Amino acid sequence: MEMQGEKNISKHLVRKQDSIQSKFIKPSKATREDQLGKLICYLSIGMIVALVVCILYFITSRGLATFIQNHVGIWQFISGSSWNPGMVDGSGNPQVGALPMIVTSFGVTLLAALLATPFAIAMAVFMTEIAPQRGTKALQAVTELLVGIPSVVYGFIGLSVIVPAVRHLFGGTGFGILSGTLVLFVMILPTVTSLSVDSLRAVPIHYRQASLALGATRWQTIRKVVLKTATPGVLTAIVFGMARAFGEALAVQMVIGNAVLMPHSLVSPASTLTSQLTTQIGNTVMGTLPNNALWSLALVLLLMSLFFNLTVRFIGNWGKRKYES
Amino acid sequence: MTNVITTDNVRISYGDHEALHGINLNFQENQITALIGPSGCGKSTYLRSLNRMNDLIPNTTVTGEIRFRNNDIYSNSTDVVDLRKKIGMLFQQPNPFPLSVYENVAYGLKLSGVVNKRMLDERVEISLKQAAIWDEVKDSLNKNALSFSGGQQQRICMARVLAVQPEVILMDEPTSALDPISSAKIEETLMSIHDQFTIIIVTHNMQQAARISDKTAFLLNGDLVEFDQTEKMFINPKMDATSDYLNGKFG
Ligand SMILES: Nc1ncnc2c1ncn2[C@@H]1O[C@H](COP(=O)(O)OP(=O)(O)O)[C@@H](O)[C@H]1O
Ligand SMILES: [Mg+2]
């Protein structure tokens, strides 16, 4: 009797164990959903990665064709100052010197950044330190509005206001680096300002308290503590602004004059890498040198954006080491 | 004994909420006064009013009279910047700037226009020695202050306050975020400097108040309940509330 009872119990236990085991071995509904979710995620990521790789490969292979198929020297491309890929010069070499565009691109970018930085910092300080409530609301609205305006509108305003003004003040046609700089200045100002604001806000409040409690004035606190510790963030903001300025095509194209000439003054017509691309890409035939040469310009742009990215990272790491150890 | 700071009927409100209901307290030269009381009773609020750090909190109103060396510190003619140089403050959380140890300690001096390198070096060294941290940082004065431990950071902050040579030092639970050994070092520092400075310290730690302070003030719900020689108060408190608090009946 007793034995029988024990057997029954153990049988029962075994059966129970079986059902538990099968429960564990078979994936539950939640687990299957989990796996499906993962799969969808990986598929999307895979597609994006493939897309990016394709873009990179396409630009690189097209961009290198100038040098590989058309046998243009890299040095000639970088340092040559006459650009006319359809023509050959006296000694039979194609004229693909991109230096004027490279110089102009860097010129407008650096000048715009130089101009925007003090304004951006002043606005950021005002918004975070001087009038956090009033200032933030007003300026937030303004910056958001400025970011939202499409670049063609900026170009149009540049064309109808800045170009005539520059012509009036400095003579010439009004088209050129100065007009490009001024348009880009307005365009990158919101970016640089709002990123600077973020980095000033990220400075812990207790640094300010410590400084004031030591008998610093508000201005001393801003200069010696807030701006100092926010330096990496502000530099990052400037680089982001420069990246935007370097890559901007439409608005610049409308005010810079689009003459591929070495700029000899700030008010002589010039052309940036991007403006040359937008104006010329429709006029060339795929596979010919003029088309390949444009792809080489695109490759330069790609390398530059890579450079800006690396710079941002470098500044970030440097800032971490310096201010957060 | 001269009174360095006198406060008369001090009421402080945050918006509509009155946090302090009329505090009368005097602080004597070169004494350590402890402010004790359960949290939320207004100790920090009171302390911040003494060097006008409450100015930084919007909607704060201070009424009554607070005098430092007989000058009303809330009068329009008071130079707040100057006041804070004379009444320094050490916070609960160690808050060194993310700069080198040297830059931290020299910060206040540079604000006052000291540029002479030798003078700066000298003051930095003296202050770090006073704060009992010199031996631990003397070989790494150029290292980021944030790379030191919390206890070391607090002593660097102490040195930073001392470097300005204030007359009064306000401390808001300066050891509550520290380990016992670091706390003991801060207490040692206080004992060694207390004949040169007037110190007002908020503390949650009854033993600490008993160990280091000359006088103790007990605050409860925005009122001053009792203020006396520390020994007297701890051995024989006059008020029942004080006795209950000291015996850990609430807190
Ligand atoms: N910044 C502030 N804004 C509004 N109320 C505050 C602020 N700081 C403190 N209080 C209030 O004032 C009272 C006293 O606070 P506090 O001085 O911090 O007390 P303690 O330091 O003794 O813990 C509390 O009721 C608290 O809620
Ligand atoms: Mg407190």
mmCIF file of C-alpha atoms and ligand atoms in Angstrom, chain B residues 40 43-45 48 92 172-173 202, ligand 2:
data_model
loop_
_atom_site.group_PDB
_atom_site.id
_atom_site.type_symbol
_atom_site.label_atom_id
_atom_site.label_comp_id
_atom_site.label_asym_id
_atom_site.label_seq_id
_atom_site.Cartn_x
_atom_site.Cartn_y
_atom_site.Cartn_z
ATOM 1 C CA GLY B 40 14.045 70.418 6.424
ATOM 2 C CA LYS B 43 19.608 75.040 8.512
ATOM 3 C CA SER B 44 20.830 75.393 4.934
ATOM 4 C CA THR B 45 18.432 78.229 4.271
ATOM 5 C CA ARG B 48 22.947 80.594 2.820
ATOM 6 C CA GLN B 92 27.984 69.387 1.245
ATOM 7 C CA ASP B 172 26.849 72.937 5.112
ATOM 8 C CA GLU B 173 27.234 69.332 6.230
ATOM 9 C CA VAL B 202 25.656 72.645 9.813
HETATM 10 MG MG MG C 2 20.470 71.210 4.279
#
